[in-house]
XYZ file of C-alpha atoms in Angstrom:
661
model
C -38.645 -4.840 0.256
C -36.319 -2.839 -2.131
C -38.366 0.306 -1.346
C -38.012 -0.298 2.366
C -34.255 -0.777 2.029
C -33.906 2.342 -0.087
C -35.932 4.358 2.408
C -33.913 3.018 5.321
C -30.592 3.938 3.609
C -31.939 7.437 2.865
C -33.011 7.970 6.471
C -29.664 6.870 7.877
C -27.862 9.073 5.400
C -29.935 12.115 6.477
C -29.274 11.390 10.143
C -25.525 11.096 9.468
C -25.569 14.398 7.527
C -27.129 16.161 10.513
C -24.632 14.678 12.958
C -21.740 15.486 10.590
C -22.918 19.140 10.296
C -22.959 19.366 14.080
C -19.312 18.437 14.534
C -16.464 20.946 14.597
C -14.491 23.406 16.688
C -16.821 26.385 16.422
C -19.273 25.320 19.130
C -22.238 24.724 16.770
C -23.813 21.370 17.686
C -26.529 19.075 16.358
C -29.311 21.026 18.102
C -28.095 24.214 16.465
C -28.108 22.539 13.127
C -31.682 21.300 13.609
C -32.718 24.793 14.695
C -31.110 26.223 11.562
C -32.941 23.709 9.358
C -36.206 24.701 11.049
C -35.490 28.310 10.190
C -34.561 29.485 13.699
C -30.790 29.584 13.441
C -28.767 32.628 14.580
C -26.188 34.506 12.546
C -23.236 32.697 14.069
C -24.699 29.290 13.227
C -25.405 30.455 9.696
C -21.819 31.685 9.197
C -20.292 28.527 10.632
C -22.440 26.206 8.527
C -21.973 28.031 5.270
C -18.363 28.893 5.910
C -17.004 25.397 6.710
C -19.511 22.728 7.704
C -21.718 22.583 4.572
C -18.755 22.592 2.143
C -17.204 19.708 4.115
C -20.438 17.713 4.247
C -21.133 18.366 0.589
C -17.633 17.155 -0.237
C -18.337 13.924 1.678
C -21.568 13.396 -0.266
C -19.880 14.000 -3.612
C -16.919 11.748 -2.814
C -19.086 8.982 -1.364
C -21.532 8.887 -4.280
C -18.655 8.954 -6.756
C -16.766 6.125 -5.105
C -19.850 4.001 -4.441
C -21.086 4.150 -8.017
C -17.544 3.685 -9.301
C -17.063 0.583 -7.157
C -20.448 -0.888 -8.319
C -19.501 -0.356 -11.962
C -16.016 -1.885 -11.563
C -17.307 -4.915 -9.631
C -20.042 -5.417 -12.186
C -17.709 -5.090 -15.190
C -15.055 -7.437 -13.726
C -17.372 -9.797 -11.827
C -14.969 -9.437 -8.895
C -16.273 -8.517 -5.402
C -12.834 -7.300 -4.404
C -12.462 -4.922 -7.299
C -12.721 -1.188 -6.513
C -11.124 2.087 -7.536
C -8.389 1.658 -4.948
C -7.722 -2.084 -5.304
C -7.305 -1.684 -9.088
C -4.953 1.214 -8.731
C -7.295 3.913 -10.088
C -7.132 6.081 -6.967
C -3.336 5.777 -6.784
C -2.938 6.718 -10.477
C -5.224 9.740 -10.139
C -3.490 10.760 -6.917
C -0.050 10.571 -8.438
C -1.190 12.577 -11.493
C -2.660 15.410 -9.384
C 0.320 15.406 -6.965
C 2.721 15.662 -9.911
C 0.758 18.569 -11.336
C 0.792 20.380 -7.982
C 4.448 19.617 -7.438
C 5.217 21.179 -10.826
C 3.538 24.361 -9.649
C 0.827 24.238 -12.276
C -2.564 25.688 -11.117
C -4.945 23.997 -13.530
C -8.134 24.688 -11.658
C -10.876 22.246 -10.768
C -11.472 20.966 -14.278
C -7.779 20.791 -15.069
C -7.057 18.819 -11.945
C -10.024 16.573 -12.654
C -8.821 15.962 -16.218
C -5.324 15.132 -15.055
C -6.769 12.846 -12.374
C -8.870 11.072 -14.961
C -5.812 10.498 -17.192
C -3.874 9.136 -14.241
C -6.683 6.760 -13.305
C -7.155 5.684 -16.927
C -3.420 4.984 -17.195
C -3.644 2.836 -14.046
C -6.523 0.780 -15.503
C -4.622 0.387 -18.781
C -1.525 -0.854 -16.918
C -3.641 -3.349 -14.949
C -5.028 -4.620 -18.260
C -1.537 -4.993 -19.699
C -0.418 -6.920 -16.646
C -3.323 -9.425 -16.908
C -4.064 -9.775 -20.609
C -2.987 -13.037 -22.109
C -2.847 -14.828 -18.782
C -5.391 -16.630 -16.650
C -7.823 -13.824 -15.708
C -8.512 -14.936 -12.138
C -9.755 -12.432 -9.473
C -6.475 -12.927 -7.587
C -4.318 -12.130 -10.550
C -6.267 -8.950 -11.373
C -6.012 -7.794 -7.754
C -2.299 -8.451 -7.587
C -1.905 -6.368 -10.774
C -4.010 -3.638 -9.153
C -1.928 -3.748 -6.037
C 1.229 -3.404 -8.148
C -0.143 -0.324 -9.921
C -1.144 1.155 -6.577
C 2.366 0.665 -5.252
C 3.754 2.442 -8.325
C 1.431 5.410 -7.841
C 1.923 5.683 -4.104
C 5.699 5.320 -4.346
C 5.822 8.157 -6.874
C 3.552 10.363 -4.757
C 5.589 9.641 -1.566
C 8.710 10.600 -3.517
C 7.179 13.980 -4.274
C 6.166 14.394 -0.643
C 9.709 13.850 0.549
C 11.040 16.324 -1.978
C 8.487 19.030 -1.091
C 9.385 19.456 2.591
C 7.555 22.751 3.017
C 4.203 21.237 2.004
C 4.686 17.767 3.379
C 1.928 18.143 5.992
C -0.621 19.233 3.409
C 0.339 16.469 1.016
C 0.196 13.944 3.835
C -3.359 14.847 4.836
C -4.604 15.143 1.264
C -2.846 11.902 0.349
C -4.751 10.067 3.096
C -8.096 11.571 2.074
C -9.430 14.745 3.700
C -12.839 16.422 3.340
C -11.557 19.873 4.426
C -12.642 22.505 1.876
C -11.958 26.221 1.477
C -15.466 26.877 -0.010
C -18.338 25.503 -2.012
C -16.773 25.951 -5.444
C -14.938 22.661 -5.760
C -17.687 20.396 -4.256
C -20.363 22.047 -6.384
C -18.426 21.931 -9.693
C -17.210 18.373 -9.223
C -20.578 17.400 -7.755
C -22.264 18.345 -11.039
C -19.899 15.953 -12.885
C -20.548 13.190 -10.346
C -24.331 13.618 -10.589
C -24.127 13.379 -14.366
C -21.982 10.225 -14.124
C -24.259 8.715 -11.497
C -27.280 9.411 -13.724
C -25.594 7.696 -16.727
C -24.481 4.617 -14.762
C -27.966 2.949 -14.428
C -28.159 2.918 -18.255
C -25.553 0.119 -18.109
C -27.531 -1.832 -15.485
C -29.093 -4.424 -17.749
C -25.850 -5.128 -19.514
C -23.994 -5.530 -16.217
C -26.712 -7.884 -14.958
C -26.142 -10.070 -18.009
C -22.375 -9.823 -17.687
C -22.682 -11.429 -14.305
C -23.745 -14.611 -16.150
C -20.487 -14.739 -18.058
C -19.198 -13.121 -21.238
C -20.427 -15.843 -23.570
C -23.971 -15.858 -22.117
C -24.124 -12.058 -22.189
C -22.880 -12.009 -25.783
C -25.560 -14.544 -26.780
C -28.234 -12.339 -25.170
C -27.241 -9.342 -27.249
C -24.721 -7.575 -25.008
C -21.723 -6.094 -26.805
C -19.230 -7.083 -24.147
C -16.269 -5.416 -25.857
C -18.118 -2.111 -25.679
C -19.997 -2.363 -22.404
C -16.992 -3.300 -20.229
C -14.769 -0.379 -21.436
C -17.721 2.017 -21.087
C -18.367 0.912 -17.532
C -14.715 1.076 -16.525
C -14.223 4.474 -18.215
C -17.239 5.924 -16.363
C -15.914 4.401 -13.110
C -12.554 6.058 -13.696
C -14.243 9.437 -14.281
C -16.055 9.142 -10.982
C -13.067 7.957 -9.047
C -10.971 10.804 -10.500
C -13.638 13.243 -9.432
C -13.498 11.903 -5.866
C -9.673 12.209 -5.814
C -9.941 15.771 -7.113
C -12.178 16.774 -4.155
C -10.626 14.846 -1.275
C -7.603 12.877 -2.381
C -7.514 9.082 -2.421
C -9.979 7.497 0.035
C -9.628 3.759 0.103
C -12.052 0.858 0.496
C -15.267 2.913 0.183
C -15.854 1.732 -3.352
C -15.247 -1.804 -2.202
C -17.424 -1.815 0.922
C -20.516 -0.017 -0.360
C -21.542 -2.406 -3.198
C -20.771 -5.428 -1.036
C -22.931 -4.040 1.767
C -25.826 -3.440 -0.652
C -25.582 -7.023 -1.943
C -25.686 -8.301 1.611
C -29.065 -6.512 1.932
C -30.356 -8.737 -0.905
C -30.031 -6.205 -3.754
C -28.276 -7.686 -6.787
C -29.877 -5.976 -9.794
C -27.651 -3.103 -10.936
C -30.599 -0.752 -11.590
C -30.991 -0.417 -7.809
C -27.541 -1.607 -6.728
C -25.734 1.331 -8.378
C -27.710 4.217 -6.747
C -27.872 2.410 -3.394
C -24.103 1.871 -3.484
C -23.685 5.594 -4.001
C -25.908 6.456 -1.050
C -24.317 3.795 1.154
C -20.816 5.014 0.287
C -21.794 8.640 1.097
C -23.096 7.435 4.444
C -19.838 5.612 5.109
C -17.638 8.570 4.184
C -19.556 11.057 6.335
C -19.782 8.577 9.237
C -16.024 7.924 9.012
C -15.270 11.629 8.964
C -17.590 12.176 11.911
C -15.816 9.341 13.822
C -12.499 10.932 13.022
C -13.638 14.243 14.486
C -15.001 12.540 17.564
C -11.805 10.528 18.109
C -9.565 13.577 17.647
C -11.776 16.646 18.277
C -10.602 19.759 16.412
C -11.116 21.779 19.583
C -8.541 19.643 21.417
C -5.786 20.841 19.180
C -4.678 17.359 17.926
C -5.063 18.355 14.279
C -7.026 16.686 11.504
C -7.407 12.929 11.263
C -7.836 12.210 7.512
C -11.042 10.344 6.707
C -9.105 7.953 4.457
C -7.261 6.584 7.494
C -10.614 5.733 9.155
C -11.989 4.076 6.002
C -8.733 2.007 5.778
C -9.192 0.894 9.387
C -12.713 -0.262 8.467
C -11.943 -1.534 4.973
C -8.720 -3.374 5.644
C -10.349 -6.029 7.824
C -13.311 -6.292 5.477
C -10.920 -6.795 2.538
C -9.225 -9.571 4.506
C -12.548 -11.329 5.098
C -13.483 -11.082 1.423
C -10.043 -12.178 0.283
C -10.379 -15.268 2.457
C -13.362 -16.337 0.312
C -11.740 -15.714 -3.063
C -11.357 -18.861 -5.121
C -8.041 -18.597 -6.940
C -7.291 -22.154 -8.033
C -3.682 -21.750 -6.900
C -3.686 -23.864 -3.769
C -2.427 -27.006 -5.415
C -0.510 -25.776 -8.461
C 1.238 -22.768 -6.935
C 1.041 -19.100 -7.747
C -0.584 -17.732 -10.829
C 2.602 -15.765 -11.412
C 5.227 -17.794 -13.175
C 8.856 -17.583 -12.147
C 11.317 -17.687 -14.999
C 13.448 -20.809 -15.304
C 16.704 -20.468 -13.410
C 19.950 -20.566 -15.420
C 22.627 -22.846 -14.073
C 25.685 -21.078 -12.739
C 28.568 -21.908 -10.492
C 27.536 -20.802 -7.040
C 30.985 -19.883 -5.763
C 31.770 -17.750 -8.808
C 28.429 -15.988 -8.590
C 28.839 -15.372 -4.870
C 32.368 -13.930 -5.314
C 31.123 -11.622 -8.061
C 28.227 -10.516 -5.821
C 30.605 -9.756 -2.945
C 32.789 -7.799 -5.301
C 29.775 -5.718 -6.399
C 28.922 -5.131 -2.754
C 32.498 -3.939 -2.024
C 32.351 -1.594 -5.038
C 28.943 -0.237 -3.964
C 30.245 0.356 -0.411
C 33.354 2.204 -1.612
C 31.324 4.380 -3.955
C 28.908 5.014 -1.146
C 31.780 6.221 1.051
C 32.822 8.715 -1.648
C 29.590 10.326 -2.855
C 26.855 12.251 -1.065
C 26.130 15.891 -0.186
C 29.907 16.266 0.094
C 32.031 14.213 -2.283
C 35.527 13.146 -1.267
C 38.230 12.163 -3.713
C 39.780 8.770 -4.185
C 43.044 10.042 -2.708
C 41.258 11.358 0.394
C 39.487 8.045 0.806
C 42.799 6.160 0.476
C 44.375 8.462 3.062
C 41.543 7.718 5.486
C 42.140 3.969 5.043
C 45.873 4.356 5.694
C 45.189 6.558 8.761
C 46.643 9.759 7.384
C 43.421 11.387 6.189
C 42.402 14.998 6.791
C 39.937 15.767 9.573
C 37.071 16.531 7.166
C 37.548 13.316 5.204
C 37.772 11.301 8.378
C 34.509 12.846 9.640
C 32.666 12.139 6.392
C 33.802 8.496 6.274
C 33.068 7.987 9.975
C 29.489 9.215 9.329
C 28.899 7.222 6.200
C 30.538 3.906 7.055
C 28.041 2.885 9.806
C 25.008 3.661 7.665
C 26.475 1.656 4.749
C 27.116 -1.327 7.061
C 23.548 -0.970 8.435
C 22.186 -0.764 4.857
C 24.072 -3.925 3.849
C 22.869 -5.845 6.948
C 19.284 -4.707 6.439
C 19.341 -5.634 2.774
C 20.707 -9.117 3.496
C 18.119 -9.776 6.188
C 15.212 -8.571 4.065
C 16.330 -10.750 1.152
C 16.480 -13.908 3.295
C 13.118 -12.983 4.783
C 11.747 -12.861 1.269
C 13.168 -16.308 0.470
C 11.687 -17.772 3.684
C 8.178 -16.344 3.140
C 8.108 -17.209 -0.575
C 9.205 -20.806 0.059
C 6.208 -21.394 2.313
C 3.608 -19.434 0.395
C 4.946 -20.540 -3.023
C 4.386 -17.170 -4.494
C 7.245 -14.933 -5.751
C 5.112 -11.887 -4.832
C 5.045 -12.832 -1.160
C 7.304 -9.991 -0.055
C 7.344 -9.073 3.681
C 6.103 -5.538 2.956
C 3.255 -6.695 0.720
C 2.379 -9.397 3.306
C 1.799 -6.854 6.114
C 4.732 -8.082 8.204
C 6.581 -4.801 7.954
C 3.368 -2.907 8.702
C 2.787 -4.914 11.865
C 6.342 -4.204 12.979
C 5.936 -0.488 12.296
C 2.674 -0.322 14.230
C 4.179 -2.068 17.220
C 7.264 0.106 17.205
C 5.165 3.269 16.870
C 2.965 2.153 19.760
C 5.975 1.771 22.017
C 7.298 5.196 21.060
C 3.972 6.805 21.982
C 2.937 4.771 25.036
C 6.373 4.358 26.660
C 8.488 7.266 25.355
C 11.070 6.745 28.157
C 11.538 3.058 27.391
C 15.049 1.812 26.725
C 16.122 1.809 23.100
C 16.379 -1.970 23.165
C 12.590 -2.226 23.658
C 11.940 -0.914 20.133
C 13.339 -3.860 18.173
C 11.651 -6.260 20.573
C 8.276 -4.655 20.019
C 8.734 -4.410 16.255
C 9.672 -8.114 16.081
C 6.616 -9.070 18.142
C 4.394 -6.933 15.929
C 5.702 -8.464 12.741
C 5.400 -12.041 13.974
C 1.870 -11.383 15.260
C 0.843 -9.977 11.859
C 2.241 -13.072 10.123
C 0.517 -15.439 12.507
C -2.849 -13.668 12.048
C -2.494 -13.844 8.270
C -1.763 -17.620 8.357
C -4.624 -18.281 10.775
C -7.099 -16.341 8.605
C -5.903 -17.928 5.387
C -5.940 -21.463 6.827
C -5.021 -23.162 3.558
C -1.826 -21.602 2.207
C -3.260 -20.659 -1.126
C -0.388 -18.660 -2.771
C -2.572 -15.823 -4.114
C -5.042 -15.685 -1.233
C -2.311 -15.331 1.370
C -0.839 -12.334 -0.485
C -4.219 -10.725 -0.828
C -4.883 -11.152 2.888
C -1.437 -9.743 3.504
C -2.319 -6.702 1.475
C -5.377 -6.151 3.705
C -3.168 -6.565 6.740
C -0.656 -4.040 5.377
C -3.424 -1.468 4.776
C -4.838 -1.956 8.251
C -1.529 -1.719 10.095
C -0.377 1.314 8.175
C -3.716 3.002 8.913
C -3.047 2.332 12.576
C 0.405 3.900 12.235
C -1.016 6.970 10.553
C -3.586 7.346 13.373
C -0.790 7.299 15.928
C 1.298 9.765 13.925
C -1.584 12.270 13.719
C -2.881 11.699 17.218
C 0.488 12.267 18.780
C 1.159 15.354 16.667
C 4.424 13.884 15.536
C 6.583 15.673 13.026
C 4.986 14.488 9.760
C 8.164 14.841 7.707
C 10.154 12.781 10.203
C 7.396 10.182 10.456
C 7.153 9.887 6.646
C 10.895 9.563 6.359
C 11.028 6.732 8.935
C 7.978 4.969 7.441
C 9.571 5.222 4.018
C 12.755 3.564 5.322
C 15.900 5.550 6.143
C 19.457 4.897 7.184
C 20.018 8.531 8.128
C 22.118 8.997 11.277
C 22.417 5.287 11.910
C 25.572 4.374 13.840
C 27.300 1.171 14.746
C 24.957 0.564 17.706
C 22.174 -0.032 15.132
C 24.032 -3.118 13.946
C 23.163 -4.645 17.348
C 19.484 -4.484 16.393
C 20.251 -6.714 13.395
C 22.013 -9.350 15.539
C 18.870 -11.470 16.168
C 17.812 -11.331 12.510
C 21.313 -12.412 11.489
C 21.145 -15.413 13.829
C 17.735 -16.365 12.408
C 19.124 -16.050 8.888
C 21.965 -18.434 9.663
C 19.504 -20.916 11.163
C 17.352 -20.768 8.023
C 20.388 -21.460 5.828
C 21.451 -24.368 8.011
C 17.924 -25.818 7.852
C 17.856 -25.414 4.078
C 16.878 -29.033 3.373
C 13.538 -28.621 5.144
C 12.926 -25.262 3.410
C 13.585 -26.907 0.017
C 10.962 -29.547 0.693
C 8.224 -26.955 1.286
C 8.158 -26.285 -2.456
C 7.130 -29.902 -3.123
C 3.520 -29.538 -1.974
C 1.952 -31.427 0.908
C 2.066 -35.176 0.282
C 5.722 -35.786 -0.664
C 7.302 -33.861 2.310
C 4.980 -35.719 4.701
C 5.934 -39.063 3.212
C 9.565 -38.151 3.749
C 8.926 -37.541 7.449
C 8.712 -33.726 7.493
C 6.393 -32.190 10.076
C 4.897 -29.930 7.465
C 2.695 -27.683 9.626
C 5.371 -27.021 12.239
C 8.083 -26.436 9.609
C 5.931 -23.944 7.736
C 5.184 -21.989 10.895
C 8.827 -22.002 11.956
C 10.002 -20.765 8.550
C 7.279 -18.113 8.369
C 8.080 -16.871 11.872
C 11.737 -16.832 10.913
C 10.927 -14.657 7.954
C 8.775 -12.397 10.111
C 11.596 -12.004 12.697
C 13.998 -11.021 9.919
C 11.636 -8.494 8.326
C 10.386 -7.023 11.660
C 13.876 -6.742 13.154
C 15.081 -4.921 10.029
C 12.063 -2.577 10.184
C 13.014 -1.620 13.724
C 16.524 -0.698 12.533
C 15.810 1.131 9.305
C 12.047 1.573 9.039
C 9.951 0.344 6.122
C 12.081 -0.751 3.165
C 10.080 -2.648 0.564
C 10.764 -4.779 -2.510
C 14.156 -6.045 -1.406
C 12.553 -9.304 -0.286
C 10.926 -9.504 -3.760
C 13.733 -8.501 -6.147
C 16.796 -10.094 -4.470
C 15.344 -13.666 -4.128
C 14.062 -13.656 -7.680
C 17.351 -12.538 -9.170
C 19.173 -15.092 -7.000
C 16.955 -17.891 -8.298
C 17.833 -16.990 -11.869
C 21.554 -17.056 -10.999
C 22.020 -20.075 -8.668
C 18.705 -22.006 -8.790
C 16.297 -22.831 -5.998
C 18.394 -24.870 -3.591
C 18.159 -23.016 -0.276
C 21.809 -23.440 0.794
C 22.803 -21.568 -2.377
C 19.753 -19.308 -2.803
C 19.779 -17.623 0.594
C 23.475 -16.546 0.632
C 23.176 -15.278 -2.954
C 19.955 -13.438 -2.207
C 21.573 -11.916 0.934
C 24.481 -10.534 -1.072
C 22.145 -9.122 -3.769
C 19.843 -7.604 -1.127
C 22.809 -5.941 0.523
C 23.962 -4.525 -2.818
C 20.454 -3.219 -3.582
C 20.022 -1.366 -0.299
C 23.576 0.039 -0.285
C 23.118 1.345 -3.853
C 19.647 2.719 -2.962
C 21.121 4.488 0.077
C 23.874 6.005 -2.031
C 21.450 7.148 -4.726
C 19.043 8.550 -2.162
C 21.623 10.788 -0.484
C 23.469 11.944 -3.613
C 20.990 12.475 -6.478
C 19.274 15.527 -4.891
C 21.879 16.389 -2.270
C 21.577 17.925 0.299
C 17.944 16.646 0.201
C 17.902 12.943 1.100
C 15.473 10.489 -0.480
C 14.690 7.694 1.996
C 16.102 4.355 0.953
C 12.646 2.819 1.008
C 11.417 5.248 -1.658
C 14.363 4.388 -3.885
C 13.852 0.674 -3.527
C 10.157 1.115 -4.291
C 10.922 3.101 -7.429
C 13.357 0.398 -8.481
C 11.200 -2.542 -7.301
C 7.837 -1.658 -8.824
C 9.015 -1.919 -12.426
C 10.514 -5.276 -11.544
C 7.236 -6.341 -10.002
C 5.493 -5.274 -13.203
C 7.905 -7.395 -15.219
C 7.380 -10.344 -12.857
C 3.607 -10.179 -13.250
C 3.972 -10.143 -16.994
C 6.294 -13.128 -17.067
C 4.775 -16.144 -18.736
């Protein structure tokens, strides 16, 4: 049976290779490829194949084998079927390291880039370890740590993309995984490293088989666990870094391939590891072929990165697998511990928060690509300002008001979602709500370009609510960790859909990236109207604070007190989705506000909803206003989208939150 499975995988891979070689814009099809293989190809076919097709196919083979073997090693070492180079942050760390090197203008060559990618991936694994060591090492906790590290790496890389406007398109495609090559040099050189790593990996097979029985059992049977696990993870990082060096970060391949092989009945690592490599190579080439069929190069649509296709496939698979993860958090709450709130007078804290918001708004009016003095600002307020000062303030004031409103809505959305899920990491962006809103808004822009402006927030709201409902239906039991993991899968899937639409419609990549990263640029007072419905929902949640408070008490006690638990949970979740989606329609994707603001508010005023939500709203408004000011003044006249700034501020806070005991 194993021989039959191996032969079947090999045959399928060969067929996919032939099909992949037959796709492209040069008019050389599958029949021409077969004729060339048989020795009857003409000169044109030879030139096309050796010039572009074979390097691309070879790159797919190298990347697939590297990611498949890397995923098998990581899953074996961690005993976690959801662990992979991307879900543990290895790809993101390697990607950020290579992007930073390129942004600095350093041409380190293939080996230099590979070494830097390895160091970035290794740093990511080390950070995941630091975030989980000393706590309960559950699969959910490890994956949340990996997601955190991925957010750090991707936020940093997006920051570099926004700065390098002249190369944004290239960075966008490479950052989503692309097999396009300029020759055979890179695939051949990196391929030699991958083959060496793939040849070494089976040497760890017996130890990984024993590790699956548990550390104590493996230790008793002679396995040096403290050596085998670091060796397996280090080799996995080398392979993942090699894949990033060739094609950028390609997600979910290292997750899907080992799982698919296990579903075929292969569990021993001596066969699982090589079959995972072959299966992953098949998946990468098939995904790239599908991308070329969906958006043919000859049609002039441009390149659809293969990483987007693998995300469309892998996101739903991740959701299915996450649904089966046993976390142990359903009854006792999230594995992440929230620090004990300090008692404080609510009114005093709220007044101080409003004062900070006023200061942030005034500073925001002053600074930017053109600073205005305090005297000019005062003259504008009194109505005697100069024309230039009046123009600057009239441009900045609406975006500051929009930023404050968006921050307040996102913060209350975070409180609402976290109160139901009982996990302080349940932020609307991480939960896929913002991604659903973005996908729906982008769909309206493409399908109905002449639609009234008012349709956009309606579509975004519907998309966000739909994403939230799907997550809850899939999760069934509101396990705090499982819901967040499913949300991560939903976020990956929806953002892949957005990227497909961006590429397929040949949208301006820089503009699309800026909107997806969250921006208040050129927002006027009419945008405040888009935040009207979220504001009404926020008030309703505050008024219904007693019911929201009871959600934190589990299941039995609220029911005994007469609360319709299921209906209340859905209403609160939908309210949070409305808030997050409506905000996304106004300012794009702004993350971490719904994470940071509620947590800070809890430490200041406690957990009572009637105090927590107003305090969180003020802190969220302060955070976004400050982020907007920083984004348009630090590198003026270049603007950093507010979502990038909040991500750079929020990820360290998320790291600290995960480390809290």
